[in-house]
mmCIF file of C-alpha atoms and ligand atoms in Angstrom:
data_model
loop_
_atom_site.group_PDB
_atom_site.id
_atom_site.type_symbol
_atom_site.label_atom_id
_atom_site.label_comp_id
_atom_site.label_asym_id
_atom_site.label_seq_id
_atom_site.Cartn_x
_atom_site.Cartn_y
_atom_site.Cartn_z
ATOM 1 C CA UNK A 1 131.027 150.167 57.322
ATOM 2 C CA UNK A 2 128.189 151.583 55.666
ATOM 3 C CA UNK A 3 126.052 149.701 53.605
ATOM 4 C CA UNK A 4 124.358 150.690 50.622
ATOM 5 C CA UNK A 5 121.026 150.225 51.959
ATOM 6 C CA UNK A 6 121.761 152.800 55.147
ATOM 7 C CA UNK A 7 123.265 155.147 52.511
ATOM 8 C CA UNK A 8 119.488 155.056 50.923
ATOM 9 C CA UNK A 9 117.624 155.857 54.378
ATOM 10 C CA UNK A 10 120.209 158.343 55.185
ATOM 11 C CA UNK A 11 120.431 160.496 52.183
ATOM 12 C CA UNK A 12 116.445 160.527 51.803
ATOM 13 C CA UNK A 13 116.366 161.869 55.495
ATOM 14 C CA UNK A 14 119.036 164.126 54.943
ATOM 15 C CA UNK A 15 116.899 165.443 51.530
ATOM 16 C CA UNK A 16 113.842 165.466 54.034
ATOM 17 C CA UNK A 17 115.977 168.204 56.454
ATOM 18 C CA UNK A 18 117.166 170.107 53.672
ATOM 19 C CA UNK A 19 113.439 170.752 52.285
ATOM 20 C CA UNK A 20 111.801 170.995 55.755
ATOM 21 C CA UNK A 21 114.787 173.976 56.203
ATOM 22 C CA UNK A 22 113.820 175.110 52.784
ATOM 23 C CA UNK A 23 117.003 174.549 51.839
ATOM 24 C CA UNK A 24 117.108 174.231 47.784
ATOM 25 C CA UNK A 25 119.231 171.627 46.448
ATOM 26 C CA UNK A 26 119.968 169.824 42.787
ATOM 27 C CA UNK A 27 118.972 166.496 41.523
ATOM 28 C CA UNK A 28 123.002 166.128 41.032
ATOM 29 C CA UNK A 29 123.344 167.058 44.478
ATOM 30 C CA UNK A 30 120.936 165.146 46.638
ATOM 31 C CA UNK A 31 122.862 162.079 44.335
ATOM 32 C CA UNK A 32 126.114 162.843 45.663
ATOM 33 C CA UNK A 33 124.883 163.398 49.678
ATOM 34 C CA UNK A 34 127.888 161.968 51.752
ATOM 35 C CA UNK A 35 126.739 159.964 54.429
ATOM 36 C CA UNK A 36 129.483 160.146 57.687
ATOM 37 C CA UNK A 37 129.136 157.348 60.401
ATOM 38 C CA UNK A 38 132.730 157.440 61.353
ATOM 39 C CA UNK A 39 132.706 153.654 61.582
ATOM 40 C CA UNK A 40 131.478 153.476 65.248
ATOM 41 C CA UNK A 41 128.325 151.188 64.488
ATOM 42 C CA UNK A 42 125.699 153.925 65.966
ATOM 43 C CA UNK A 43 125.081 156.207 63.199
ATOM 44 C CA UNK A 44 122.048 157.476 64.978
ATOM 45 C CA UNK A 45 123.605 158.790 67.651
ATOM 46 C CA UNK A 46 127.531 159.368 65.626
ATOM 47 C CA UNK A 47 126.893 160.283 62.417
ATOM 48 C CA UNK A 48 125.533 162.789 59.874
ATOM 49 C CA UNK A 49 124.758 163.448 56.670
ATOM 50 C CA UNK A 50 126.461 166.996 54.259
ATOM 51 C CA UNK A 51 126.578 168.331 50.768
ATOM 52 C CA UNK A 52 129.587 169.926 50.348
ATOM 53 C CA UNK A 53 128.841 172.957 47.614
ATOM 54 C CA UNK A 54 132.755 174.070 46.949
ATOM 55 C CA UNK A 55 136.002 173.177 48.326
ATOM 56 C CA UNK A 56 138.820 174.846 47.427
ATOM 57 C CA UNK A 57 142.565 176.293 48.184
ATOM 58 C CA UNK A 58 140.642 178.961 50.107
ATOM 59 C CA UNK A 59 136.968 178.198 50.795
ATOM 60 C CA UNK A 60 134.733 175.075 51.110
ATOM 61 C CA UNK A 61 131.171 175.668 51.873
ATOM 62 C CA UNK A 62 128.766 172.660 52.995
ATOM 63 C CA UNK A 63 125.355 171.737 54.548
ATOM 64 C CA UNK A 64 124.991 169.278 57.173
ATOM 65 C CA UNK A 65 122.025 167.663 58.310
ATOM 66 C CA UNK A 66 121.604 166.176 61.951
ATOM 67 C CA UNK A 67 118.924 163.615 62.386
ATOM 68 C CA UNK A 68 117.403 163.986 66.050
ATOM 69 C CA UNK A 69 120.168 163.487 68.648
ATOM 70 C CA UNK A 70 122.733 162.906 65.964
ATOM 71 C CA UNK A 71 126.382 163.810 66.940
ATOM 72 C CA UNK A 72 129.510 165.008 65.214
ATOM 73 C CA UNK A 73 131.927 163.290 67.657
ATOM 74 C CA UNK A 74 134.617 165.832 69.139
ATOM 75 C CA UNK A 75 138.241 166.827 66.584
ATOM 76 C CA UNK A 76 140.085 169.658 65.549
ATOM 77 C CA UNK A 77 141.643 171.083 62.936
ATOM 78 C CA UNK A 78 145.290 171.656 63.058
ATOM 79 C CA UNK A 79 147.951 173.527 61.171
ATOM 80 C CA UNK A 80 149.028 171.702 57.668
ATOM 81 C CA UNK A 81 152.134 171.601 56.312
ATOM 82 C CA UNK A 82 153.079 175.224 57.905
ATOM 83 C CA UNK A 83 149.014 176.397 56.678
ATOM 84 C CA UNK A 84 146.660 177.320 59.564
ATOM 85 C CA UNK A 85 144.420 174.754 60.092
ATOM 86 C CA UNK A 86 140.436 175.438 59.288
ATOM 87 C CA UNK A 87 138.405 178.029 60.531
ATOM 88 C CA UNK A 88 134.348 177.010 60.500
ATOM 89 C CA UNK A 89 131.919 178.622 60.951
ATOM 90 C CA UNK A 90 128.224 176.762 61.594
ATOM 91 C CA UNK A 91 124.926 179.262 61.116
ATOM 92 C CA UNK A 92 121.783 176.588 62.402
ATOM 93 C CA UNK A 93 118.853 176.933 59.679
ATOM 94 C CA UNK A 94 116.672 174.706 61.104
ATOM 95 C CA UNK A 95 116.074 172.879 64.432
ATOM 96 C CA UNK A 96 118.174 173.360 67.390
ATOM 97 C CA UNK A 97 122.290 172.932 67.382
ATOM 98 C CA UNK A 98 124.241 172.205 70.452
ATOM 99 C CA UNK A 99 127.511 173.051 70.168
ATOM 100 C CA UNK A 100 130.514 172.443 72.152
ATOM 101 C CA UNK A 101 133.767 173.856 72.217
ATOM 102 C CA UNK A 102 136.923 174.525 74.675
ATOM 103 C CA UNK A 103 136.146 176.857 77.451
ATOM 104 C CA UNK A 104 134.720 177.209 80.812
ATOM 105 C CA UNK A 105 132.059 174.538 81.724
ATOM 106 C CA UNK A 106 128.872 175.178 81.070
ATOM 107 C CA UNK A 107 127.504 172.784 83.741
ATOM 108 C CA UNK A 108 125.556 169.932 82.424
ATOM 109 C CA UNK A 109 124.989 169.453 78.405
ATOM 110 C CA UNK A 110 121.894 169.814 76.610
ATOM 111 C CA UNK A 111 123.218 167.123 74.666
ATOM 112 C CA UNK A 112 122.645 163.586 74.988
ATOM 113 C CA UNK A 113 126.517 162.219 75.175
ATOM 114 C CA UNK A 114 126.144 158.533 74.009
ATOM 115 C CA UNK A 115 126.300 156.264 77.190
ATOM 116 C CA UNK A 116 129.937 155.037 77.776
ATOM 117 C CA UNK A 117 131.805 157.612 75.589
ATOM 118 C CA UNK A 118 131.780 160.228 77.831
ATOM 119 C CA UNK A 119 135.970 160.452 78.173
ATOM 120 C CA UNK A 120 135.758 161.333 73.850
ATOM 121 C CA UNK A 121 133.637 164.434 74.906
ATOM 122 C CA UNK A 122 135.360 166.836 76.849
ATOM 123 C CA UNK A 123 135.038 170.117 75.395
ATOM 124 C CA UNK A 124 131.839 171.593 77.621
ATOM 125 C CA UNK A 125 131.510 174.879 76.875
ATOM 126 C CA UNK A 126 128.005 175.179 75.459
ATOM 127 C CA UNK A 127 126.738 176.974 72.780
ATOM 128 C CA UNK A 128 122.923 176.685 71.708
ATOM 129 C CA UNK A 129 122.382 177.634 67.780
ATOM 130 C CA UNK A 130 118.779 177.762 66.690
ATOM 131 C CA UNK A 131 117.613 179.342 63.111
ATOM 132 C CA UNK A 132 119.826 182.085 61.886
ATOM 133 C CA UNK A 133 122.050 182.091 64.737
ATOM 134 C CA UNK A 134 125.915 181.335 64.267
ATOM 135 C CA UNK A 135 129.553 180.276 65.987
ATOM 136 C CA UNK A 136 132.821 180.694 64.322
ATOM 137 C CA UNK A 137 135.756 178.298 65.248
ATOM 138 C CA UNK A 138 139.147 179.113 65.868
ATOM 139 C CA UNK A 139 141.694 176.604 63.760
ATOM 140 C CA UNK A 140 143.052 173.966 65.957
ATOM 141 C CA UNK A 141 140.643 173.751 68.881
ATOM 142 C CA UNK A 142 138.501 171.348 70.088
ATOM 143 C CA UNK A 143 134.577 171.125 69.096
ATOM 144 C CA UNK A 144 131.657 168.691 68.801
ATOM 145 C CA UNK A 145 127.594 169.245 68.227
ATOM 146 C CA UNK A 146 124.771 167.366 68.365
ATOM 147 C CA UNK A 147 121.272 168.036 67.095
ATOM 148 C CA UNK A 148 118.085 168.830 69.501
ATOM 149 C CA UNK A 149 114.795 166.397 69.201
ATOM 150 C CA UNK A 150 113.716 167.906 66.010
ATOM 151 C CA UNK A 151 116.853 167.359 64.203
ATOM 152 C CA UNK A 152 118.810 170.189 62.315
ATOM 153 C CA UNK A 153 120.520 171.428 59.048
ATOM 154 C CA UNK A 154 123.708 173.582 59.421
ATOM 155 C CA UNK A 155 125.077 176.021 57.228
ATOM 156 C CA UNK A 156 128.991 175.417 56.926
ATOM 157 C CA UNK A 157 131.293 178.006 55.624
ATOM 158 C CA UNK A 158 135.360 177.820 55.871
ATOM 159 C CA UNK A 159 138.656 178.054 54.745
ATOM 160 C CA UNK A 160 139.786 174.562 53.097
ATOM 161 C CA UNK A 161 138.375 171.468 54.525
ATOM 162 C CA UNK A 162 141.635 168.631 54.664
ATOM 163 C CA UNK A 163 139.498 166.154 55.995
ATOM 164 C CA UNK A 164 142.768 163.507 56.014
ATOM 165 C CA UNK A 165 144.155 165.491 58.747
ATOM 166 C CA UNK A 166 141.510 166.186 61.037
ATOM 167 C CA UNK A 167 142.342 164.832 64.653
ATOM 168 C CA UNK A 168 139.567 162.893 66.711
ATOM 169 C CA UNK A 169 139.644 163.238 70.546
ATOM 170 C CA UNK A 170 137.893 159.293 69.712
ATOM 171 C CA UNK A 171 141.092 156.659 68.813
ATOM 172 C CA UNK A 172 138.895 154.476 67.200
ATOM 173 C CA UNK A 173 137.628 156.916 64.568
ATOM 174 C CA UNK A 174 139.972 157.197 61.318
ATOM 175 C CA UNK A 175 139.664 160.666 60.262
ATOM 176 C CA UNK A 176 141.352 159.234 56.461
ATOM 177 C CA UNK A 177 138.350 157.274 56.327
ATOM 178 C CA UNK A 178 134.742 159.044 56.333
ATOM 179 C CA UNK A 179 134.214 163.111 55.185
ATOM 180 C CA UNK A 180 134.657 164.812 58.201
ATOM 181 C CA UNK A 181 133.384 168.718 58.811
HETATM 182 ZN ZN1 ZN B 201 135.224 170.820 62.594
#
């Protein structure tokens, strides 16, 4: 669980990213920052912090911020109730993105996979974002990123985010539980 007090360092860092990526953002909004560590324990290494601007029946735009080496651990996003599941797509506005999705192997990641969790990685196909570059996902297929040595902020855009529903490659993490992306 996340305590209050890691809520405080983690939203001021994530306010930090945004203004270092000149990102402009309301009082109101840095207040309601949503702070994911997905109940593994290691929020530096699985975690991150978003704003989500809109959600609705047919869009949902957020911005995520990736402290250095922070990871949003592998899922996908399947159909709903006969609905396509989500299409994403991430545009990097600061620091360096690696992204990972099904596909050929790319040989050996950029990305730091936390010791011993290997097996919940397995997508390998690498993709590097850096400043105004961008990746669209396809609904229902498997994806993770993690954030170079400087960190990075992420531009979100979609179709609607059903967090509830997401599926984690990960047992242990309860996709009902934390805000997912
Ligand atoms: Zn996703």
């Amino acid at each position: 669980m996340l305590t209050k007090k890691d809520y405080e360092i983690y939203s001021k860092k994530a306010v930090e990213f945004l203004e270092k990526a000149h990102i402009a953002v309301t009082e109101k909004e840095k207040a309601r920052i949503e702070v994911a560590e997905y109940d593994l324990g290691c929020i530096d290494k699985i975690g991150l912090e978003l704003v989500v601007y809109v959600n609705t029946e047919r869009c949902c735009a957020k911005e995520l911020v990736l402290l250095p080496f922070q990871t949003c651990p592998e899922h996908r996003h399947p159909e709903v109730n006969g609905e396509t599941g989500k299409e994403e797509t991430f545009r990097c506005r600061y620091g360096t993105v690696y992204l990972y999705v099904e596909g050929e192997n790319s040989g050996k990641p950029a990305a730091q996979i936390p010791a011993g969790m290997e097996g919940y990685f397995t997508c390998r196909k690498e993709i590097v974002l850096k400043p105004g570059e961008q990746y669209t996902i396809q609904p229902n297929t498997l994806h993770w990123f993690q954030a170079g040595k400087e960190g990075a902020v992420v531009s979100e855009f979609s179709t609607k985010s059903r967090d509830e529903y997401d599926i984690y490659t990960d047992p242990r993490i309860d996709p009902a539980g934390k805000r997912q992306v």
